Short mmCIF file of C-alpha atoms in Angstrom, two decimals:
data_model
loop_
_atom_site.label_atom_id
_atom_site.label_comp_id
_atom_site.label_asym_id
_atom_site.label_seq_id
_atom_site.Cartn_x
_atom_site.Cartn_y
_atom_site.Cartn_z
CA MET A 1 -10.86 -159.66 -50.20
CA LEU A 2 -10.10 -162.00 -47.22
CA ALA A 3 -12.91 -163.10 -44.87
CA GLU A 4 -12.37 -162.91 -41.08
CA HIS A 5 -13.05 -165.68 -38.53
CA PHE A 6 -16.20 -164.76 -36.58
CA LEU A 7 -17.27 -167.81 -34.48
CA THR A 8 -15.93 -171.29 -33.56
CA ILE A 9 -18.56 -173.89 -34.36
CA GLY A 10 -16.88 -176.88 -35.98
CA ALA A 11 -20.00 -177.76 -37.95
CA GLN A 12 -20.04 -181.05 -39.93
CA LEU A 13 -22.19 -179.30 -42.54
CA GLY A 14 -22.88 -175.75 -41.68
CA GLU A 15 -25.61 -174.35 -43.87
CA GLY A 16 -28.69 -171.94 -44.27
CA PRO A 17 -27.34 -168.73 -42.61
CA THR A 18 -30.25 -166.35 -42.30
CA TRP A 19 -30.52 -162.95 -40.62
CA ILE A 20 -33.69 -162.83 -38.52
CA GLU A 21 -34.67 -159.87 -36.25
CA GLY A 22 -31.13 -158.88 -35.44
CA ALA A 23 -29.65 -162.31 -34.98
CA LEU A 24 -27.74 -164.83 -37.12
CA TRP A 25 -29.43 -168.22 -37.56
CA PHE A 26 -27.88 -171.28 -39.24
CA VAL A 27 -27.88 -175.06 -39.03
CA ASP A 28 -25.52 -178.00 -38.98
CA ILE A 29 -27.36 -180.33 -41.26
CA LYS A 30 -25.72 -183.60 -40.36
CA ASN A 31 -25.65 -182.91 -36.59
CA ASN A 32 -29.39 -182.02 -36.53
CA THR A 33 -28.76 -178.74 -34.93
CA ILE A 34 -30.21 -175.23 -35.14
CA PHE A 35 -28.11 -172.22 -33.97
CA ARG A 36 -28.94 -168.62 -33.07
CA VAL A 37 -26.12 -166.21 -32.52
CA ASP A 38 -26.25 -162.68 -30.98
CA PRO A 39 -23.76 -160.80 -33.21
CA ALA A 40 -22.89 -158.33 -30.49
CA THR A 41 -22.01 -160.78 -27.75
CA LYS A 42 -21.45 -164.00 -29.82
CA ASP A 43 -23.63 -165.81 -27.40
CA VAL A 44 -24.90 -169.02 -29.03
CA THR A 45 -28.23 -170.86 -28.46
CA ARG A 46 -28.65 -174.29 -29.85
CA TRP A 47 -31.71 -176.55 -30.50
CA SER A 48 -31.61 -180.22 -31.37
CA ALA A 49 -33.89 -181.20 -34.30
CA PRO A 50 -35.35 -184.71 -34.70
CA GLU A 51 -34.04 -185.08 -38.20
CA HIS A 52 -31.47 -183.54 -40.52
CA VAL A 53 -32.34 -179.86 -40.74
CA GLY A 54 -31.53 -177.73 -43.82
CA TRP A 55 -32.78 -174.23 -42.98
CA VAL A 56 -34.80 -172.00 -40.71
CA LEU A 57 -36.87 -169.06 -42.09
CA PRO A 58 -39.16 -166.55 -40.47
CA SER A 59 -42.93 -166.80 -40.74
CA ALA A 60 -45.49 -163.93 -40.89
CA VAL A 61 -48.13 -166.30 -39.44
CA HIS A 62 -46.25 -167.68 -36.37
CA GLY A 63 -42.58 -168.02 -35.37
CA LEU A 64 -40.20 -169.97 -37.57
CA ILE A 65 -40.34 -172.69 -40.15
CA ALA A 66 -37.69 -175.30 -40.41
CA GLY A 67 -36.74 -177.59 -43.30
CA LEU A 68 -36.40 -181.03 -41.74
CA GLN A 69 -35.49 -184.07 -43.65
CA SER A 70 -39.15 -185.27 -44.02
CA GLY A 71 -40.45 -181.76 -44.91
CA PRO A 72 -41.20 -178.22 -43.62
CA HIS A 73 -42.09 -178.00 -39.87
CA ARG A 74 -43.21 -175.15 -37.65
CA PHE A 75 -40.40 -174.65 -35.08
CA ASP A 76 -41.02 -172.94 -31.71
CA PRO A 77 -37.73 -171.80 -30.15
CA ALA A 78 -39.44 -171.30 -26.79
CA ASP A 79 -39.91 -174.99 -26.12
CA GLY A 80 -37.89 -176.43 -28.98
CA SER A 81 -40.90 -178.23 -30.53
CA PHE A 82 -41.39 -179.12 -34.22
CA THR A 83 -44.75 -179.59 -35.85
CA ARG A 84 -44.88 -180.97 -39.35
CA ILE A 85 -46.60 -178.80 -41.91
CA ALA A 86 -46.25 -181.24 -44.81
CA GLN A 87 -44.41 -184.35 -45.84
CA VAL A 88 -42.03 -184.55 -48.79
CA HIS A 89 -40.50 -187.55 -50.45
CA ALA A 90 -42.42 -189.99 -48.25
CA ASP A 91 -41.37 -192.75 -50.75
CA GLN A 92 -37.66 -191.75 -50.71
CA PRO A 93 -36.40 -192.01 -47.17
CA ASP A 94 -32.83 -191.28 -48.24
CA ASN A 95 -33.81 -187.77 -49.45
CA ARG A 96 -33.62 -184.66 -47.29
CA LEU A 97 -34.28 -180.86 -47.68
CA ASN A 98 -31.26 -178.74 -48.44
CA ASP A 99 -31.75 -175.02 -49.06
CA ALA A 100 -34.57 -172.50 -49.32
CA ALA A 101 -35.66 -168.89 -49.89
CA ILE A 102 -38.80 -166.84 -49.61
CA ASP A 103 -40.27 -164.94 -52.61
CA ALA A 104 -42.21 -161.66 -52.76
CA GLU A 105 -45.53 -163.48 -52.16
CA GLY A 106 -44.22 -165.20 -49.00
CA ARG A 107 -43.88 -168.57 -50.70
CA ILE A 108 -40.93 -170.68 -49.56
CA TRP A 109 -38.91 -172.23 -52.44
CA PHE A 110 -36.97 -175.20 -51.23
CA GLY A 111 -34.89 -178.02 -52.72
CA SER A 112 -34.44 -181.59 -51.80
CA MET A 113 -31.57 -183.97 -52.50
CA ASP A 114 -30.31 -187.51 -52.14
CA ASN A 115 -28.54 -187.57 -48.70
CA LEU A 116 -26.05 -190.04 -50.18
CA GLU A 117 -25.35 -187.69 -53.09
CA GLU A 118 -25.84 -190.38 -55.67
CA SER A 119 -29.34 -190.45 -57.10
CA GLU A 120 -30.94 -187.75 -59.25
CA SER A 121 -33.88 -187.59 -56.89
CA GLY A 122 -33.58 -183.92 -55.81
CA ALA A 123 -36.47 -181.64 -56.70
CA VAL A 124 -37.58 -178.04 -56.01
CA PHE A 125 -40.83 -177.42 -54.19
CA VAL A 126 -42.94 -174.46 -53.10
CA LEU A 127 -44.55 -174.06 -49.80
CA ASP A 128 -47.53 -171.63 -50.14
CA LYS A 129 -50.03 -171.01 -47.30
CA GLY A 130 -49.40 -174.49 -45.85
CA ALA A 131 -49.62 -176.44 -49.17
CA VAL A 132 -46.54 -177.99 -50.78
CA THR A 133 -46.38 -178.35 -54.60
CA ARG A 134 -43.49 -179.70 -56.69
CA THR A 135 -42.19 -177.35 -59.40
CA PRO A 136 -41.45 -178.54 -63.01
CA ILE A 137 -37.77 -177.74 -62.43
CA PRO A 138 -35.99 -180.93 -63.54
CA ALA A 139 -34.79 -183.39 -60.95
CA ILE A 140 -31.05 -183.45 -60.08
CA THR A 141 -28.82 -185.00 -57.42
CA ILE A 142 -27.96 -181.99 -55.25
CA THR A 143 -30.13 -178.86 -55.40
CA ASN A 144 -28.89 -175.52 -53.96
CA GLY A 145 -30.23 -172.04 -53.79
CA PRO A 146 -32.93 -171.34 -54.70
CA ALA A 147 -32.19 -167.71 -54.58
CA ILE A 148 -35.04 -165.21 -55.30
CA SER A 149 -34.33 -161.78 -57.00
CA PRO A 150 -35.31 -158.66 -54.98
CA CYS A 151 -38.00 -157.86 -57.51
CA GLY A 152 -39.45 -161.31 -56.96
CA GLY A 153 -39.50 -162.15 -60.62
CA PHE A 154 -36.72 -164.66 -60.84
CA VAL A 155 -35.50 -167.82 -59.02
CA TYR A 156 -31.91 -168.97 -59.35
CA HIS A 157 -31.44 -172.78 -59.09
CA VAL A 158 -28.01 -174.19 -58.49
CA ASP A 159 -27.11 -177.69 -59.74
CA THR A 160 -24.08 -178.37 -57.59
CA LEU A 161 -22.68 -181.44 -59.26
CA ALA A 162 -23.21 -180.11 -62.79
CA ARG A 163 -21.57 -176.78 -61.64
CA THR A 164 -24.25 -174.53 -63.25
CA VAL A 165 -26.84 -171.96 -62.12
CA THR A 166 -30.13 -171.59 -64.07
CA ARG A 167 -32.40 -168.53 -63.85
CA PHE A 168 -36.17 -169.11 -64.06
CA ALA A 169 -38.81 -166.41 -64.49
CA ILE A 170 -41.66 -166.77 -61.97
CA GLY A 171 -45.02 -166.53 -63.53
CA ALA A 172 -48.03 -164.72 -61.89
CA ASP A 173 -49.31 -168.01 -60.56
CA GLY A 174 -45.88 -168.80 -58.95
CA THR A 175 -44.84 -171.37 -61.69
CA PRO A 176 -41.35 -171.08 -63.11
CA ASP A 177 -40.65 -171.04 -66.77
CA THR A 178 -38.40 -173.45 -68.57
CA GLY A 179 -35.28 -171.45 -67.57
CA THR A 180 -32.23 -169.92 -69.06
CA PRO A 181 -28.50 -170.60 -68.32
CA PHE A 182 -27.08 -168.03 -65.99
CA LEU A 183 -23.70 -169.27 -64.75
CA ASP A 184 -21.48 -172.20 -65.91
CA PHE A 185 -18.45 -173.08 -63.80
CA ASN A 186 -17.12 -175.68 -66.15
CA THR A 187 -14.93 -173.35 -68.27
CA PRO A 188 -11.12 -173.75 -68.06
CA GLU A 189 -10.62 -170.42 -66.14
CA ARG A 190 -13.07 -171.64 -63.43
CA ALA A 191 -11.83 -175.25 -63.23
CA ASP A 192 -10.42 -174.85 -59.66
CA TRP A 193 -13.39 -172.88 -58.30
CA GLY A 194 -14.98 -175.95 -56.68
CA TYR A 195 -18.65 -176.65 -56.64
CA PRO A 196 -21.40 -173.93 -56.40
CA ASP A 197 -23.29 -174.27 -53.14
CA GLY A 198 -25.83 -172.01 -51.46
CA ALA A 199 -26.83 -168.74 -53.20
CA ILE A 200 -28.64 -165.58 -52.26
CA CYS A 201 -29.59 -162.25 -54.00
CA ASP A 202 -28.79 -158.84 -52.61
CA ALA A 203 -30.63 -155.57 -52.92
CA GLU A 204 -29.40 -154.91 -56.50
CA GLY A 205 -30.10 -158.37 -57.71
CA GLY A 206 -26.55 -159.60 -57.49
CA VAL A 207 -26.07 -163.28 -56.82
CA TRP A 208 -23.72 -164.26 -54.00
CA GLN A 209 -22.52 -167.83 -54.47
CA GLY A 210 -20.66 -170.02 -51.99
CA PHE A 211 -18.19 -172.53 -53.37
CA PHE A 212 -17.72 -176.06 -51.68
CA SER A 213 -14.11 -177.24 -52.15
CA GLY A 214 -13.27 -173.78 -53.52
CA GLY A 215 -12.52 -171.76 -50.44
CA ALA A 216 -14.37 -168.77 -51.79
CA ALA A 217 -17.65 -166.79 -52.09
CA ARG A 218 -18.30 -164.77 -55.26
CA ARG A 219 -20.86 -162.17 -56.33
CA PHE A 220 -22.20 -162.01 -59.85
CA ALA A 221 -24.18 -159.02 -61.31
CA PRO A 222 -27.61 -159.77 -62.82
CA ASP A 223 -25.92 -160.05 -66.12
CA GLY A 224 -23.54 -162.76 -64.85
CA THR A 225 -20.49 -160.56 -64.58
CA LEU A 226 -18.18 -161.45 -61.65
CA THR A 227 -17.99 -158.37 -59.33
CA ASP A 228 -16.53 -159.68 -56.02
CA GLU A 229 -14.44 -162.46 -54.84
CA VAL A 230 -13.82 -163.32 -51.10
CA ARG A 231 -11.25 -165.94 -50.05
CA PHE A 232 -11.43 -168.07 -46.99
CA PRO A 233 -8.80 -170.05 -44.90
CA VAL A 234 -11.04 -173.21 -45.32
CA SER A 235 -12.18 -175.14 -48.43
CA ASN A 236 -15.89 -175.70 -47.97
CA ILE A 237 -17.84 -172.54 -48.09
CA THR A 238 -21.50 -173.45 -48.15
CA LYS A 239 -23.58 -170.23 -48.09
CA ILE A 240 -23.61 -166.58 -46.98
CA THR A 241 -26.30 -164.24 -45.63
CA LEU A 242 -26.18 -160.38 -45.36
CA GLY A 243 -27.25 -158.69 -42.06
CA GLY A 244 -25.99 -156.27 -39.37
CA GLU A 245 -27.47 -152.92 -38.76
CA ASP A 246 -26.91 -151.66 -42.35
CA GLY A 247 -27.40 -155.03 -44.07
CA ARG A 248 -23.73 -154.91 -45.31
CA THR A 249 -22.17 -157.50 -42.99
CA ALA A 250 -21.86 -160.95 -44.60
CA PHE A 251 -21.78 -164.19 -42.59
CA ALA A 252 -20.65 -167.38 -44.15
CA THR A 253 -21.15 -170.97 -43.08
CA SER A 254 -18.59 -173.68 -43.78
CA ALA A 255 -18.27 -177.41 -43.43
CA ARG A 256 -15.92 -180.17 -42.29
CA GLN A 257 -17.67 -182.81 -44.41
CA GLY A 258 -15.46 -184.27 -47.13
CA LEU A 259 -12.17 -183.27 -45.71
CA SER A 260 -9.48 -185.86 -44.99
CA GLU A 261 -7.73 -186.08 -41.61
CA GLN A 262 -4.79 -184.21 -43.05
CA GLU A 263 -7.02 -181.44 -44.44
CA LEU A 264 -8.85 -181.14 -41.10
CA ALA A 265 -5.46 -180.73 -39.38
CA GLU A 266 -4.45 -178.01 -41.81
CA GLN A 267 -7.94 -176.38 -41.79
CA THR A 268 -8.50 -175.83 -38.09
CA MET A 269 -11.39 -173.44 -38.64
CA ALA A 270 -13.27 -175.75 -41.00
CA GLY A 271 -16.97 -175.71 -40.00
CA ASP A 272 -16.80 -172.25 -38.35
CA ILE A 273 -18.60 -168.97 -39.20
CA PHE A 274 -16.79 -166.17 -41.13
CA THR A 275 -17.59 -162.58 -41.85
CA PHE A 276 -16.80 -159.77 -44.29
CA ARG A 277 -18.21 -156.42 -45.35
CA VAL A 278 -19.99 -155.77 -48.68
CA ALA A 279 -20.81 -152.73 -50.73
CA VAL A 280 -24.38 -153.72 -51.66
CA PRO A 281 -26.77 -154.33 -48.77
CA ALA A 282 -29.15 -157.13 -48.20
CA ALA A 283 -32.45 -157.42 -50.03
CA PRO A 284 -35.50 -156.58 -47.89
CA VAL A 285 -36.26 -159.37 -45.33
CA ARG A 286 -39.34 -161.42 -46.30
CA LYS A 287 -41.52 -163.65 -44.12
CA ALA A 288 -43.29 -166.82 -45.17
CA ASN A 289 -47.09 -166.83 -45.66
CA THR A 290 -47.43 -170.16 -43.89
#
C-alpha cells in the first residue's frame, strides 16, 4: 500500500499524532509547536510551546495535557497557556519527553530520552492522578511508544537504537513485569527497515509501528506476525494515529531531521502529514485521569 500526501507542514521532527474529538493533533518537537488540523477543511491552528514538546493527549479532568521537555503540563488551547504538573529529569537538562499513551485506568505512560541521542538516560514514567512515578523498565537512549493494548493489559516499549520492541504485562497496581521480547528488527531480512519509532495499538491489539529512515509503517498482529506494510515517499516516518468518522483513517507524521541537503531536495514532502486507510479501526479513545 502507498500512503497519500495529506498536508504540507515541513516539520523538523513531526511526532505524536493523536485523534481528539474529531480533529488531528500533532507536534513538531524541535520547533516547539503544537498543531490542530480540521480534517475536512485542512485548516491548521498552531500554538508555540515554551520548550520542546513531544505529545498532546486529552484529559478527563480538564482540557489537554502536553509532554514538554521538563515534564507533563496542562495545556489550555483557549489562551495557549501551559501549567506544569510535575517535573521530570530535573538533574538532566539535556533530556526531554518523547512519546506517550493512555492506559485503561487513565494513566499516561510516557518516555524520556537524551535530546542529543547519546546517553542511556531515557526512562519510562507513569502520570497517575497528578503524580509521576518512574517504572522499572530499564533506561535506554531513545524511548518510543509506549503503546497500550486495547484490553489495557500490556504496554509495548520501543528501543529505537537497539531496533527492538518489548511487551510488558501491566499489573493490577499499574507496575509492568520484567517484559518479553515482541519484535526484533535486527534480522537480515529486516536490515533495511530503518529504526522503529512511534507505535500504537488498534482495536484488535495489532501494533502499528513507524520506521525512521525506513520510509514505511507496518502493522504486526498480537503474535508478532506482519500483517500490513505502507510505503511513503519520504524516509522518516515517526508515528501514526487512527481516526476519521469510522476510525479507519490513518494519519502519519514525518520528519526532516537527519536528512542531508541532497535528501531534502529529493524528498520535498519530508516533514509533512500523510494518510491511508486501514482495515482494523482505532482502539477506543481514552482520556487521562489527571
